[in-house]
mmCIF file of C-alpha atoms and ligand atoms in Angstrom:
data_model
loop_
_atom_site.group_PDB
_atom_site.id
_atom_site.type_symbol
_atom_site.label_atom_id
_atom_site.label_comp_id
_atom_site.label_asym_id
_atom_site.label_seq_id
_atom_site.Cartn_x
_atom_site.Cartn_y
_atom_site.Cartn_z
ATOM 1 C CA UNK A 1 -36.942 -25.106 -13.607
ATOM 2 C CA UNK A 2 -38.730 -23.310 -10.751
ATOM 3 C CA UNK A 3 -37.631 -20.057 -9.060
ATOM 4 C CA UNK A 4 -36.276 -22.112 -6.189
ATOM 5 C CA UNK A 5 -34.130 -24.188 -8.476
ATOM 6 C CA UNK A 6 -32.765 -21.015 -10.111
ATOM 7 C CA UNK A 7 -32.160 -19.523 -6.647
ATOM 8 C CA UNK A 8 -30.111 -22.556 -5.834
ATOM 9 C CA UNK A 9 -28.174 -22.268 -9.218
ATOM 10 C CA UNK A 10 -27.338 -18.690 -8.466
ATOM 11 C CA UNK A 11 -26.457 -19.265 -4.839
ATOM 12 C CA UNK A 12 -22.609 -19.156 -5.278
ATOM 13 C CA UNK A 13 -20.615 -15.979 -4.859
ATOM 14 C CA UNK A 14 -19.370 -16.041 -8.294
ATOM 15 C CA UNK A 15 -21.556 -15.099 -11.275
ATOM 16 C CA UNK A 16 -23.080 -18.244 -12.882
ATOM 17 C CA UNK A 17 -22.670 -16.547 -16.297
ATOM 18 C CA UNK A 18 -20.477 -13.526 -16.859
ATOM 19 C CA UNK A 19 -20.619 -9.846 -16.356
ATOM 20 C CA UNK A 20 -20.150 -9.247 -20.021
ATOM 21 C CA UNK A 21 -23.231 -8.576 -22.091
ATOM 22 C CA UNK A 22 -24.301 -11.193 -24.722
ATOM 23 C CA UNK A 23 -22.546 -10.579 -27.981
ATOM 24 C CA UNK A 24 -25.743 -10.600 -29.924
ATOM 25 C CA UNK A 25 -27.177 -7.783 -27.770
ATOM 26 C CA UNK A 26 -24.075 -5.671 -28.460
ATOM 27 C CA UNK A 27 -24.295 -6.369 -32.166
ATOM 28 C CA UNK A 28 -28.012 -5.582 -32.435
ATOM 29 C CA UNK A 29 -28.570 -2.732 -29.920
ATOM 30 C CA UNK A 30 -25.442 -0.661 -30.248
ATOM 31 C CA UNK A 31 -26.919 1.448 -33.073
ATOM 32 C CA UNK A 32 -30.503 1.711 -31.810
ATOM 33 C CA UNK A 33 -31.892 5.162 -30.539
ATOM 34 C CA UNK A 34 -31.807 5.000 -26.688
ATOM 35 C CA UNK A 35 -35.060 4.846 -24.825
ATOM 36 C CA UNK A 36 -36.788 2.502 -22.410
ATOM 37 C CA UNK A 37 -35.524 -1.102 -22.309
ATOM 38 C CA UNK A 38 -37.082 -4.144 -20.663
ATOM 39 C CA UNK A 39 -35.027 -7.286 -20.110
ATOM 40 C CA UNK A 40 -37.231 -10.261 -19.476
ATOM 41 C CA UNK A 41 -35.426 -13.094 -17.629
ATOM 42 C CA UNK A 42 -32.573 -10.779 -16.707
ATOM 43 C CA UNK A 43 -30.839 -13.238 -14.589
ATOM 44 C CA UNK A 44 -27.716 -11.786 -12.929
ATOM 45 C CA UNK A 45 -28.182 -8.598 -14.848
ATOM 46 C CA UNK A 46 -25.297 -8.669 -17.282
ATOM 47 C CA UNK A 47 -27.485 -7.352 -20.281
ATOM 48 C CA UNK A 48 -29.538 -4.947 -18.296
ATOM 49 C CA UNK A 49 -26.470 -3.263 -16.834
ATOM 50 C CA UNK A 50 -24.773 -2.978 -20.092
ATOM 51 C CA UNK A 51 -27.971 -1.448 -21.601
ATOM 52 C CA UNK A 52 -28.055 1.004 -18.677
ATOM 53 C CA UNK A 53 -24.432 1.873 -19.347
ATOM 54 C CA UNK A 54 -25.282 2.712 -23.035
ATOM 55 C CA UNK A 55 -27.919 5.150 -21.862
ATOM 56 C CA UNK A 56 -31.064 3.114 -21.872
ATOM 57 C CA UNK A 57 -33.631 3.351 -19.114
ATOM 58 C CA UNK A 58 -33.845 -0.186 -18.162
ATOM 59 C CA UNK A 59 -36.259 -2.446 -16.314
ATOM 60 C CA UNK A 60 -34.976 -6.071 -15.505
ATOM 61 C CA UNK A 61 -37.495 -8.887 -14.715
ATOM 62 C CA UNK A 62 -36.756 -12.354 -13.341
ATOM 63 C CA UNK A 63 -38.304 -14.706 -10.847
ATOM 64 C CA UNK A 64 -35.117 -15.576 -9.039
ATOM 65 C CA UNK A 65 -34.546 -13.257 -6.031
ATOM 66 C CA UNK A 66 -31.020 -14.643 -5.755
ATOM 67 C CA UNK A 67 -30.270 -13.755 -9.327
ATOM 68 C CA UNK A 68 -31.758 -10.317 -8.806
ATOM 69 C CA UNK A 69 -29.674 -9.667 -5.730
ATOM 70 C CA UNK A 70 -26.544 -10.449 -7.722
ATOM 71 C CA UNK A 71 -27.894 -8.153 -10.604
ATOM 72 C CA UNK A 72 -28.347 -5.247 -8.022
ATOM 73 C CA UNK A 73 -24.772 -5.669 -6.932
ATOM 74 C CA UNK A 74 -23.465 -5.629 -10.445
ATOM 75 C CA UNK A 75 -25.368 -2.405 -11.226
ATOM 76 C CA UNK A 76 -24.089 -0.872 -8.057
ATOM 77 C CA UNK A 77 -20.485 -1.839 -8.775
ATOM 78 C CA UNK A 78 -20.866 -0.412 -12.296
ATOM 79 C CA UNK A 79 -22.596 2.778 -11.093
ATOM 80 C CA UNK A 80 -25.794 2.460 -13.081
ATOM 81 C CA UNK A 81 -29.539 2.336 -12.080
ATOM 82 C CA UNK A 82 -31.804 -0.392 -13.176
ATOM 83 C CA UNK A 83 -35.395 -1.023 -11.975
ATOM 84 C CA UNK A 84 -35.373 -4.697 -10.855
ATOM 85 C CA UNK A 85 -38.720 -6.538 -10.747
ATOM 86 C CA UNK A 86 -39.198 -10.006 -9.277
ATOM 87 C CA UNK A 87 -42.028 -11.747 -11.211
ATOM 88 C CA UNK A 88 -42.834 -15.018 -12.778
ATOM 89 C CA UNK A 89 -42.939 -14.120 -16.539
ATOM 90 C CA UNK A 90 -45.693 -16.629 -17.175
ATOM 91 C CA UNK A 91 -48.536 -14.348 -16.382
ATOM 92 C CA UNK A 92 -46.342 -11.148 -16.230
ATOM 93 C CA UNK A 93 -47.796 -8.467 -18.424
ATOM 94 C CA UNK A 94 -45.632 -5.443 -19.029
ATOM 95 C CA UNK A 95 -47.224 -2.178 -19.981
ATOM 96 C CA UNK A 96 -48.254 -2.192 -23.704
ATOM 97 C CA UNK A 97 -46.172 -0.230 -25.954
ATOM 98 C CA UNK A 98 -43.983 1.069 -23.266
ATOM 99 C CA UNK A 99 -40.488 0.074 -24.416
ATOM 100 C CA UNK A 100 -38.309 1.021 -27.283
ATOM 101 C CA UNK A 101 -36.385 -2.266 -26.737
ATOM 102 C CA UNK A 102 -37.439 -5.628 -25.287
ATOM 103 C CA UNK A 103 -35.105 -8.521 -24.903
ATOM 104 C CA UNK A 104 -35.691 -12.015 -23.968
ATOM 105 C CA UNK A 105 -32.360 -13.885 -23.758
ATOM 106 C CA UNK A 106 -31.852 -17.632 -22.986
ATOM 107 C CA UNK A 107 -35.203 -18.120 -21.379
ATOM 108 C CA UNK A 108 -35.370 -21.925 -22.054
ATOM 109 C CA UNK A 109 -38.942 -22.919 -21.165
ATOM 110 C CA UNK A 110 -41.439 -25.131 -22.691
ATOM 111 C CA UNK A 111 -43.237 -23.942 -26.006
ATOM 112 C CA UNK A 112 -46.515 -22.807 -24.242
ATOM 113 C CA UNK A 113 -44.621 -20.686 -21.757
ATOM 114 C CA UNK A 114 -42.324 -19.359 -24.487
ATOM 115 C CA UNK A 115 -45.348 -18.308 -26.566
ATOM 116 C CA UNK A 116 -46.884 -16.529 -23.615
ATOM 117 C CA UNK A 117 -43.690 -14.652 -22.791
ATOM 118 C CA UNK A 118 -42.842 -13.890 -26.376
ATOM 119 C CA UNK A 119 -46.411 -12.372 -27.061
ATOM 120 C CA UNK A 120 -46.317 -10.270 -23.871
ATOM 121 C CA UNK A 121 -42.867 -9.112 -24.893
ATOM 122 C CA UNK A 122 -44.134 -8.130 -28.289
ATOM 123 C CA UNK A 123 -47.071 -6.200 -26.855
ATOM 124 C CA UNK A 124 -44.618 -4.195 -24.686
ATOM 125 C CA UNK A 125 -42.793 -2.842 -27.792
ATOM 126 C CA UNK A 126 -43.462 0.807 -28.530
ATOM 127 C CA UNK A 127 -43.992 2.133 -32.084
ATOM 128 C CA UNK A 128 -40.511 1.973 -33.742
ATOM 129 C CA UNK A 129 -39.240 -0.336 -31.096
ATOM 130 C CA UNK A 130 -37.432 -3.588 -31.308
ATOM 131 C CA UNK A 131 -37.857 -7.009 -29.806
ATOM 132 C CA UNK A 132 -34.798 -9.361 -29.524
ATOM 133 C CA UNK A 133 -35.262 -13.007 -28.743
ATOM 134 C CA UNK A 134 -32.081 -15.130 -28.390
ATOM 135 C CA UNK A 135 -32.099 -18.747 -27.113
ATOM 136 C CA UNK A 136 -30.294 -22.044 -27.456
ATOM 137 C CA UNK A 137 -31.529 -23.444 -30.707
ATOM 138 C CA UNK A 138 -33.038 -26.919 -31.179
ATOM 139 C CA UNK A 139 -30.083 -27.925 -33.449
ATOM 140 C CA UNK A 140 -27.729 -27.278 -30.550
ATOM 141 C CA UNK A 141 -27.999 -30.760 -28.939
ATOM 142 C CA UNK A 142 -26.770 -32.582 -32.043
ATOM 143 C CA UNK A 143 -24.591 -30.037 -33.861
ATOM 144 C CA UNK A 144 -23.685 -27.436 -31.253
ATOM 145 C CA UNK A 145 -22.203 -27.315 -27.777
ATOM 146 C CA UNK A 146 -23.369 -26.804 -24.188
ATOM 147 C CA UNK A 147 -26.799 -25.385 -23.095
ATOM 148 C CA UNK A 148 -29.812 -27.426 -21.907
ATOM 149 C CA UNK A 149 -30.032 -30.993 -23.143
ATOM 150 C CA UNK A 150 -33.854 -31.213 -22.911
ATOM 151 C CA UNK A 151 -35.300 -30.571 -26.463
ATOM 152 C CA UNK A 152 -38.600 -29.432 -24.938
ATOM 153 C CA UNK A 153 -37.022 -26.161 -23.725
ATOM 154 C CA UNK A 154 -35.004 -25.395 -26.892
ATOM 155 C CA UNK A 155 -36.203 -22.869 -29.451
ATOM 156 C CA UNK A 156 -36.981 -22.936 -33.112
ATOM 157 C CA UNK A 157 -36.865 -19.744 -35.161
ATOM 158 C CA UNK A 158 -40.043 -20.524 -37.122
ATOM 159 C CA UNK A 159 -41.908 -21.199 -33.879
ATOM 160 C CA UNK A 160 -40.966 -17.831 -32.322
ATOM 161 C CA UNK A 161 -41.962 -16.229 -35.601
ATOM 162 C CA UNK A 162 -45.260 -17.932 -35.367
ATOM 163 C CA UNK A 163 -45.638 -16.692 -31.744
ATOM 164 C CA UNK A 164 -45.383 -13.231 -33.203
ATOM 165 C CA UNK A 165 -48.253 -13.429 -35.687
ATOM 166 C CA UNK A 166 -50.933 -10.974 -34.935
ATOM 167 C CA UNK A 167 -48.725 -8.975 -32.606
ATOM 168 C CA UNK A 168 -48.217 -6.305 -35.306
ATOM 169 C CA UNK A 169 -44.419 -6.723 -35.251
ATOM 170 C CA UNK A 170 -42.529 -7.252 -38.472
ATOM 171 C CA UNK A 171 -39.798 -9.952 -38.263
ATOM 172 C CA UNK A 172 -36.558 -8.561 -39.631
ATOM 173 C CA UNK A 173 -34.327 -11.595 -38.726
ATOM 174 C CA UNK A 174 -34.972 -15.199 -37.622
ATOM 175 C CA UNK A 175 -32.054 -17.367 -37.991
ATOM 176 C CA UNK A 176 -29.518 -19.727 -36.365
ATOM 177 C CA UNK A 177 -26.394 -17.887 -35.220
ATOM 178 C CA UNK A 178 -23.127 -19.528 -34.210
ATOM 179 C CA UNK A 179 -21.572 -18.494 -30.894
ATOM 180 C CA UNK A 180 -17.906 -19.416 -30.499
ATOM 181 C CA UNK A 181 -17.047 -21.244 -27.316
ATOM 182 C CA UNK A 182 -13.664 -20.906 -25.621
ATOM 183 C CA UNK A 183 -13.956 -24.072 -23.585
ATOM 184 C CA UNK A 184 -11.418 -26.600 -24.871
ATOM 185 C CA UNK A 185 -14.049 -29.313 -24.111
ATOM 186 C CA UNK A 186 -16.091 -27.845 -27.041
ATOM 187 C CA UNK A 187 -13.468 -29.282 -29.425
ATOM 188 C CA UNK A 188 -13.834 -26.323 -31.840
ATOM 189 C CA UNK A 189 -17.589 -26.636 -31.904
ATOM 190 C CA UNK A 190 -19.728 -23.404 -31.620
ATOM 191 C CA UNK A 191 -22.960 -23.162 -29.716
ATOM 192 C CA UNK A 192 -25.979 -22.736 -31.960
ATOM 193 C CA UNK A 193 -28.509 -20.155 -30.966
ATOM 194 C CA UNK A 194 -31.614 -18.764 -32.556
ATOM 195 C CA UNK A 195 -31.830 -15.066 -32.980
ATOM 196 C CA UNK A 196 -35.044 -13.340 -33.797
ATOM 197 C CA UNK A 197 -35.292 -9.529 -34.249
ATOM 198 C CA UNK A 198 -38.733 -7.940 -34.870
ATOM 199 C CA UNK A 199 -39.774 -4.279 -35.032
ATOM 200 C CA UNK A 200 -43.027 -2.414 -34.576
ATOM 201 C CA UNK A 201 -43.431 -0.069 -37.543
HETATM 202 C C1 SAM B 1 -30.107 -18.946 -18.607
HETATM 203 S S1 SAM B 1 -30.736 -17.632 -17.531
HETATM 204 C C2 SAM B 1 -30.477 -16.323 -18.609
HETATM 205 C C3 SAM B 1 -30.219 -14.996 -17.871
HETATM 206 C C4 SAM B 1 -30.022 -13.753 -18.819
HETATM 207 N N1 SAM B 1 -31.091 -13.529 -19.802
HETATM 208 C C5 SAM B 1 -28.641 -13.832 -19.394
HETATM 209 O O1 SAM B 1 -28.640 -13.986 -20.715
HETATM 210 O O2 SAM B 1 -27.670 -13.740 -18.765
HETATM 211 C C6 SAM B 1 -32.407 -17.857 -17.577
HETATM 212 C C7 SAM B 1 -33.151 -16.943 -16.551
HETATM 213 O O3 SAM B 1 -34.530 -17.135 -16.732
HETATM 214 C C8 SAM B 1 -35.221 -16.955 -15.544
HETATM 215 N N2 SAM B 1 -36.511 -17.552 -15.544
HETATM 216 C C9 SAM B 1 -36.778 -18.895 -15.919
HETATM 217 N N3 SAM B 1 -38.188 -19.020 -15.911
HETATM 218 C C10 SAM B 1 -38.698 -17.865 -15.514
HETATM 219 C C11 SAM B 1 -40.038 -17.466 -15.344
HETATM 220 N N4 SAM B 1 -41.001 -18.287 -15.506
HETATM 221 N N5 SAM B 1 -40.202 -16.174 -14.871
HETATM 222 C C12 SAM B 1 -39.107 -15.353 -14.657
HETATM 223 N N6 SAM B 1 -37.865 -15.676 -14.908
HETATM 224 C C13 SAM B 1 -37.661 -16.964 -15.261
HETATM 225 C C14 SAM B 1 -34.241 -17.683 -14.490
HETATM 226 O O4 SAM B 1 -34.483 -17.320 -13.223
HETATM 227 C C15 SAM B 1 -32.814 -17.233 -15.196
HETATM 228 O O5 SAM B 1 -32.349 -16.122 -14.428
#
């Protein structure tokens, strides 16, 4: 989807997603030593704002001006500061080794774009820092619930691990994780996400 299409999706007054952080971020980042964090594809800012509340110095990047406007409002309401950057991640090169935490959550783009973003994200991780990638998994269409129905934008843990080859990061987790869905239409099914955690030693 283009930036304009995302702007249209975000156009309503309500949040498209939620103000609460992704549960996988809370689980993975709560115990990390605070430092600089980079949220790539930050959307309406739920994860960037939560990280700022936890004491991280956060930069959030997205190409949707409308999403970023909502993110700014969320940060203001919650009394935290985040540096917001409007940029297309395909071609965006954050400073090398500048962040103790880099996250890429639910950026559902075709494989060649995913690879470029994941490798740039990895390069941005500082020594001792962590990269977290979470996305709808390729098994979600058949066995999970919700999310994009175009298989070309779904992730595969092994592919993300391959993206990271040669970046100097050590993969600590690469697995499919279940996300419980409250929607009655899910009929008890969970959403299936891929979670990759990697660290620069
Ligand atoms: C499903 S939303 C996820 C938002 C956020 N990570 C979250 O978990 O709430 C995907 C986001 O990726 C952004 N996005 C998609 N392609 C992008 C690109 N090429 N450059 C920058 N942002 C992009 C969209 O604008 C949208 O905000």
